mmCIF file of C-alpha atoms in Angstrom:
data_model
loop_
_atom_site.group_PDB
_atom_site.id
_atom_site.type_symbol
_atom_site.label_atom_id
_atom_site.label_comp_id
_atom_site.label_asym_id
_atom_site.label_seq_id
_atom_site.Cartn_x
_atom_site.Cartn_y
_atom_site.Cartn_z
ATOM 1 C CA MET M 1 3.085 -2.617 -40.516
ATOM 2 C CA SER M 2 1.831 -6.210 -40.569
ATOM 3 C CA VAL M 3 2.586 -8.712 -37.835
ATOM 4 C CA ILE M 4 2.493 -12.510 -37.813
ATOM 5 C CA VAL M 5 1.153 -14.466 -34.859
ATOM 6 C CA GLU M 6 1.398 -18.163 -34.093
ATOM 7 C CA LEU M 7 -1.157 -19.358 -31.546
ATOM 8 C CA THR M 8 -2.850 -22.457 -30.185
ATOM 9 C CA ILE M 9 -6.445 -22.893 -29.124
ATOM 10 C CA PRO M 10 -8.380 -25.879 -27.724
ATOM 11 C CA SER M 11 -10.410 -27.579 -30.456
ATOM 12 C CA VAL M 12 -13.635 -27.212 -28.462
ATOM 13 C CA GLU M 13 -13.197 -23.401 -28.362
ATOM 14 C CA PHE M 14 -12.539 -23.047 -32.100
ATOM 15 C CA GLU M 15 -15.582 -23.225 -34.387
ATOM 16 C CA LEU M 16 -13.842 -25.245 -37.099
ATOM 17 C CA GLY M 17 -12.409 -27.504 -34.406
ATOM 18 C CA ARG M 18 -15.928 -28.365 -33.275
ATOM 19 C CA ILE M 19 -17.060 -29.000 -36.849
ATOM 20 C CA LEU M 20 -14.017 -30.887 -38.143
ATOM 21 C CA ARG M 21 -13.937 -33.445 -35.361
ATOM 22 C CA ILE M 22 -11.173 -36.033 -35.513
ATOM 23 C CA GLU M 23 -9.667 -38.619 -33.211
ATOM 24 C CA GLU M 24 -6.058 -39.155 -32.193
ATOM 25 C CA PRO M 25 -3.600 -39.629 -33.808
ATOM 26 C CA THR M 26 -5.243 -38.101 -36.924
ATOM 27 C CA GLN M 27 -4.086 -34.629 -37.940
ATOM 28 C CA LEU M 28 -6.031 -32.178 -40.080
ATOM 29 C CA THR M 29 -4.484 -29.414 -42.199
ATOM 30 C CA LEU M 30 -6.353 -26.288 -43.220
ATOM 31 C CA GLU M 31 -4.868 -25.521 -46.631
ATOM 32 C CA THR M 32 -6.518 -22.168 -47.288
ATOM 33 C CA MET M 33 -9.571 -20.022 -46.634
ATOM 34 C CA VAL M 34 -11.252 -18.620 -49.737
ATOM 35 C CA PRO M 35 -14.062 -16.008 -49.586
ATOM 36 C CA LEU M 36 -16.814 -17.429 -51.776
ATOM 37 C CA GLY M 37 -20.372 -16.096 -51.884
ATOM 38 C CA GLY M 38 -19.709 -13.676 -49.060
ATOM 39 C CA LYS M 39 -18.455 -16.279 -46.594
ATOM 40 C CA PRO M 40 -15.124 -17.991 -45.900
ATOM 41 C CA THR M 41 -14.791 -21.436 -47.477
ATOM 42 C CA PRO M 42 -12.177 -23.632 -45.750
ATOM 43 C CA PHE M 43 -10.230 -26.240 -47.731
ATOM 44 C CA VAL M 44 -8.982 -29.015 -45.480
ATOM 45 C CA ARG M 45 -6.717 -32.025 -46.033
ATOM 46 C CA ILE M 46 -7.022 -35.294 -44.135
ATOM 47 C CA GLN M 47 -5.670 -38.832 -44.313
ATOM 48 C CA ASN M 48 -7.696 -41.251 -46.427
ATOM 49 C CA GLU M 49 -7.918 -43.889 -43.706
ATOM 50 C CA VAL M 50 -10.381 -41.753 -41.741
ATOM 51 C CA ARG M 51 -12.288 -40.284 -44.699
ATOM 52 C CA GLU M 52 -15.615 -42.017 -44.157
ATOM 53 C CA THR M 53 -15.975 -41.276 -40.449
ATOM 54 C CA PHE M 54 -14.718 -37.720 -40.972
ATOM 55 C CA GLU M 55 -17.243 -36.991 -43.755
ATOM 56 C CA ARG M 56 -20.108 -38.428 -41.747
ATOM 57 C CA SER M 57 -19.197 -36.441 -38.649
ATOM 58 C CA VAL M 58 -18.868 -33.148 -40.552
ATOM 59 C CA ARG M 59 -22.164 -33.584 -42.442
ATOM 60 C CA GLU M 60 -24.003 -34.071 -39.146
ATOM 61 C CA HIS M 61 -22.983 -30.644 -37.829
ATOM 62 C CA PRO M 62 -25.930 -28.175 -37.984
ATOM 63 C CA SER M 63 -23.886 -25.312 -39.483
ATOM 64 C CA VAL M 64 -22.600 -27.427 -42.409
ATOM 65 C CA ASN M 65 -24.458 -27.333 -45.722
ATOM 66 C CA ASP M 66 -22.137 -29.681 -47.580
ATOM 67 C CA ILE M 67 -18.616 -31.055 -47.654
ATOM 68 C CA GLN M 68 -17.200 -31.550 -51.137
ATOM 69 C CA LEU M 69 -14.326 -33.747 -52.250
ATOM 70 C CA VAL M 70 -11.891 -31.570 -54.218
ATOM 71 C CA ASP M 71 -8.887 -33.805 -54.819
ATOM 72 C CA THR M 72 -7.233 -37.042 -53.737
ATOM 73 C CA HIS M 73 -3.481 -37.461 -53.779
ATOM 74 C CA GLU M 74 -1.729 -40.595 -52.560
ATOM 75 C CA ASP M 75 -3.023 -41.150 -49.009
ATOM 76 C CA GLU M 76 -4.699 -37.766 -48.464
ATOM 77 C CA THR M 77 -7.957 -36.108 -49.548
ATOM 78 C CA LEU M 78 -8.720 -32.407 -49.918
ATOM 79 C CA TYR M 79 -12.232 -31.183 -49.041
ATOM 80 C CA GLY M 80 -14.075 -27.888 -49.433
ATOM 81 C CA LEU M 81 -16.473 -26.981 -46.635
ATOM 82 C CA ASN M 82 -19.767 -25.220 -47.390
ATOM 83 C CA TRP M 83 -20.956 -23.863 -44.053
ATOM 84 C CA ASP M 84 -22.655 -20.940 -42.291
ATOM 85 C CA PRO M 85 -20.126 -19.461 -39.849
ATOM 86 C CA SER M 86 -21.413 -17.772 -36.736
ATOM 87 C CA GLU M 87 -21.230 -13.974 -36.763
ATOM 88 C CA ALA M 88 -19.773 -14.029 -33.235
ATOM 89 C CA SER M 89 -17.121 -16.683 -33.835
ATOM 90 C CA LEU M 90 -13.374 -16.302 -33.374
ATOM 91 C CA LEU M 91 -12.850 -16.993 -37.057
ATOM 92 C CA ARG M 92 -15.318 -14.290 -38.087
ATOM 93 C CA ARG M 93 -13.511 -11.790 -35.855
ATOM 94 C CA ILE M 94 -10.193 -12.737 -37.479
ATOM 95 C CA LEU M 95 -11.608 -12.132 -40.955
ATOM 96 C CA ASP M 96 -13.331 -8.885 -39.933
ATOM 97 C CA LEU M 97 -9.929 -7.537 -38.882
ATOM 98 C CA ASP M 98 -8.575 -8.298 -42.387
ATOM 99 C CA ALA M 99 -6.203 -10.900 -40.981
ATOM 100 C CA VAL M 100 -4.929 -13.630 -43.313
ATOM 101 C CA LEU M 101 -4.851 -17.258 -42.250
ATOM 102 C CA LEU M 102 -1.421 -18.466 -43.351
ATOM 103 C CA GLY M 103 -1.808 -22.002 -42.054
ATOM 104 C CA ALA M 104 -3.588 -24.150 -39.502
ATOM 105 C CA THR M 105 -3.219 -27.677 -38.173
ATOM 106 C CA GLY M 106 -5.727 -29.437 -35.982
ATOM 107 C CA THR M 107 -5.709 -32.486 -33.737
ATOM 108 C CA ALA M 108 -8.412 -33.941 -31.528
ATOM 109 C CA ASP M 109 -7.470 -31.557 -28.715
ATOM 110 C CA THR M 110 -5.735 -28.507 -30.172
ATOM 111 C CA TRP M 111 -5.527 -26.276 -33.222
ATOM 112 C CA GLY M 112 -2.434 -24.300 -34.133
ATOM 113 C CA LEU M 113 -2.977 -21.190 -36.278
ATOM 114 C CA GLU M 114 -0.582 -18.873 -38.073
ATOM 115 C CA LEU M 115 -2.162 -15.484 -38.778
ATOM 116 C CA ARG M 116 -0.963 -12.283 -40.426
ATOM 117 C CA PHE M 117 -2.620 -9.125 -39.080
ATOM 118 C CA PRO M 118 -2.403 -5.904 -41.109
ATOM 119 C CA SER M 119 -1.245 -3.886 -38.079
ATOM 120 C CA HIS M 120 -0.438 -4.086 -34.394
ATOM 121 C CA GLU M 121 -3.733 -2.311 -33.722
ATOM 122 C CA ALA M 122 -5.626 -5.147 -35.445
ATOM 123 C CA LEU M 123 -3.750 -7.690 -33.338
ATOM 124 C CA SER M 124 -4.636 -5.750 -30.187
ATOM 125 C CA SER M 125 -8.317 -5.759 -31.201
ATOM 126 C CA PHE M 126 -8.134 -9.513 -31.725
ATOM 127 C CA GLN M 127 -6.568 -9.996 -28.285
ATOM 128 C CA GLU M 128 -9.243 -7.837 -26.668
ATOM 129 C CA PHE M 129 -11.916 -9.966 -28.355
ATOM 130 C CA TYR M 130 -10.718 -13.360 -27.138
ATOM 131 C CA LEU M 131 -10.007 -12.032 -23.625
ATOM 132 C CA ASP M 132 -13.488 -10.484 -23.390
ATOM 133 C CA GLU M 133 -15.049 -13.721 -24.676
ATOM 134 C CA ASP M 134 -12.904 -15.783 -22.275
ATOM 135 C CA ILE M 135 -11.479 -17.909 -25.117
ATOM 136 C CA ASP M 136 -8.376 -19.846 -24.115
ATOM 137 C CA VAL M 137 -5.921 -18.606 -26.772
ATOM 138 C CA SER M 138 -2.196 -19.169 -26.174
ATOM 139 C CA ILE M 139 0.167 -16.915 -28.135
ATOM 140 C CA GLU M 140 3.259 -18.945 -29.034
ATOM 141 C CA ARG M 141 5.129 -16.445 -31.188
ATOM 142 C CA ILE M 142 4.787 -12.916 -32.558
ATOM 143 C CA TYR M 143 7.126 -11.530 -35.185
ATOM 144 C CA ASN M 144 7.412 -9.006 -37.973
ATOM 145 C CA PRO M 145 7.441 -10.654 -41.413
ATOM 146 C CA THR M 146 10.110 -8.254 -42.647
ATOM 147 C CA LYS M 147 12.476 -9.330 -39.870
ATOM 148 C CA PRO M 148 11.555 -12.879 -38.808
ATOM 149 C CA ASP M 149 15.010 -13.495 -37.350
ATOM 150 C CA ALA M 150 14.042 -11.183 -34.501
ATOM 151 C CA GLY M 151 12.384 -14.220 -32.934
ATOM 152 C CA PRO M 152 9.313 -14.326 -30.700
ATOM 153 C CA TRP M 153 8.106 -11.211 -28.889
ATOM 154 C CA TYR M 154 10.035 -8.914 -31.235
ATOM 155 C CA GLY M 155 13.416 -10.143 -30.089
ATOM 156 C CA MET M 156 12.990 -9.324 -26.398
ATOM 157 C CA THR M 157 14.251 -11.878 -23.895
ATOM 158 C CA PRO M 158 11.695 -13.337 -21.442
ATOM 159 C CA PRO M 159 13.078 -11.245 -18.519
ATOM 160 C CA GLN M 160 12.936 -8.059 -20.623
ATOM 161 C CA ARG M 161 9.376 -8.767 -21.734
ATOM 162 C CA GLU M 162 8.254 -9.709 -18.214
ATOM 163 C CA THR M 163 9.828 -6.605 -16.661
ATOM 164 C CA LEU M 164 8.515 -4.225 -19.324
ATOM 165 C CA ALA M 165 5.006 -5.665 -19.062
ATOM 166 C CA ALA M 166 5.109 -5.404 -15.256
ATOM 167 C CA ALA M 167 6.307 -1.800 -15.472
ATOM 168 C CA VAL M 168 3.439 -0.817 -17.773
ATOM 169 C CA GLU M 169 0.817 -2.654 -15.706
ATOM 170 C CA ALA M 170 2.106 -1.147 -12.437
ATOM 171 C CA GLY M 171 2.021 2.394 -13.823
ATOM 172 C CA TYR M 172 5.731 3.092 -14.216
ATOM 173 C CA TYR M 173 5.023 4.975 -17.449
ATOM 174 C CA SER M 174 1.919 6.734 -16.124
ATOM 175 C CA LEU M 175 1.719 10.421 -15.219
ATOM 176 C CA PRO M 176 2.216 10.736 -12.341
ATOM 177 C CA ARG M 177 4.450 7.658 -12.049
ATOM 178 C CA GLN M 178 2.846 5.059 -9.770
ATOM 179 C CA ILE M 179 5.845 2.837 -9.062
ATOM 180 C CA SER M 180 9.615 3.319 -8.910
ATOM 181 C CA THR M 181 12.354 1.182 -10.449
ATOM 182 C CA GLN M 182 13.396 0.217 -6.921
ATOM 183 C CA GLU M 183 9.892 -1.104 -6.177
ATOM 184 C CA LEU M 184 9.917 -2.983 -9.479
ATOM 185 C CA ALA M 185 13.342 -4.376 -8.605
ATOM 186 C CA ASP M 186 12.082 -5.556 -5.215
ATOM 187 C CA SER M 187 9.188 -7.411 -6.875
ATOM 188 C CA PHE M 188 11.670 -9.328 -9.064
ATOM 189 C CA GLY M 189 14.302 -9.768 -6.372
ATOM 190 C CA ILE M 190 16.974 -7.939 -8.394
ATOM 191 C CA SER M 191 18.784 -4.611 -8.186
ATOM 192 C CA ASP M 192 17.466 -1.214 -9.246
ATOM 193 C CA GLN M 193 20.210 -1.054 -11.883
ATOM 194 C CA ALA M 194 19.239 -4.480 -13.288
ATOM 195 C CA VAL M 195 15.600 -3.406 -13.700
ATOM 196 C CA THR M 196 16.639 -0.175 -15.403
ATOM 197 C CA GLU M 197 18.877 -2.114 -17.786
ATOM 198 C CA ARG M 198 16.124 -4.612 -18.606
ATOM 199 C CA LEU M 199 13.729 -1.784 -19.426
ATOM 200 C CA ARG M 200 16.304 0.064 -21.512
ATOM 201 C CA ARG M 201 17.325 -3.011 -23.524
ATOM 202 C CA GLY M 202 13.752 -4.245 -23.864
ATOM 203 C CA ILE M 203 12.456 -0.938 -25.230
ATOM 204 C CA SER M 204 15.449 -0.588 -27.551
ATOM 205 C CA THR M 205 14.935 -4.092 -28.960
ATOM 206 C CA LEU M 206 11.190 -3.578 -29.321
ATOM 207 C CA VAL M 207 11.644 -0.337 -31.287
ATOM 208 C CA LEU M 208 14.380 -1.781 -33.506
ATOM 209 C CA ASN M 209 12.208 -4.749 -34.484
ATOM 210 C CA THR M 210 8.965 -2.830 -34.982
ATOM 211 C CA LEU M 211 9.142 0.920 -35.613
ATOM 212 C CA LEU M 212 12.550 0.936 -37.306
ATOM 213 C CA VAL M 213 11.940 -1.989 -39.670
ATOM 214 C CA ASP M 214 11.593 -0.899 -43.295
ATOM 215 C CA GLU M 215 8.380 -1.798 -45.082
ATOM 216 C CA PRO M 216 8.891 -4.273 -47.960
ATOM 217 C CA ASP M 217 8.672 -2.841 -51.464
ATOM 218 C CA GLU M 218 5.283 -3.259 -53.084
#
């Protein structure tokens, strides 16, 4: 079952952010990523008023072979980027996991990405990668495309998510169990019954919005 993730990452830690350098208040939109000649070709849109400085800056980057003007409409220009992406980059890892880039917007400081992963396992592999590489990725929202109204974190409330995560990390679901609900309750300053209810509701909501969601018809 696929899953959609919205995240932010500092421009300096994202390969395209380092290549497509812009200054405030300019905003850059990544329209699509097309695999051409065995490598991903980004198509980016930018305001015409910064075209010249943007082109010059991009051409100077060592991994860029060429930047080609594709189209101009009103006050914006669309470019195609011919480049040699690093094999160890965050973007390469995303593509290797068969994730689809649904949209991306960049500023001088931050990029926001919307990605669709083919499975929760692929998303977990992606998370392991950026944690191991110490890349400062902030997950803003995770949802199932077949039930987007579930909201972020599969419909769980922040207390439910926090309590469930703490229970897993502390070994509540391990064999043998390494922490009791009372000890969990003490760590949150709430009652044993409140912790139990948070776990029950959190797990129920998580299952309803993941395992029990019907796959869309092909």
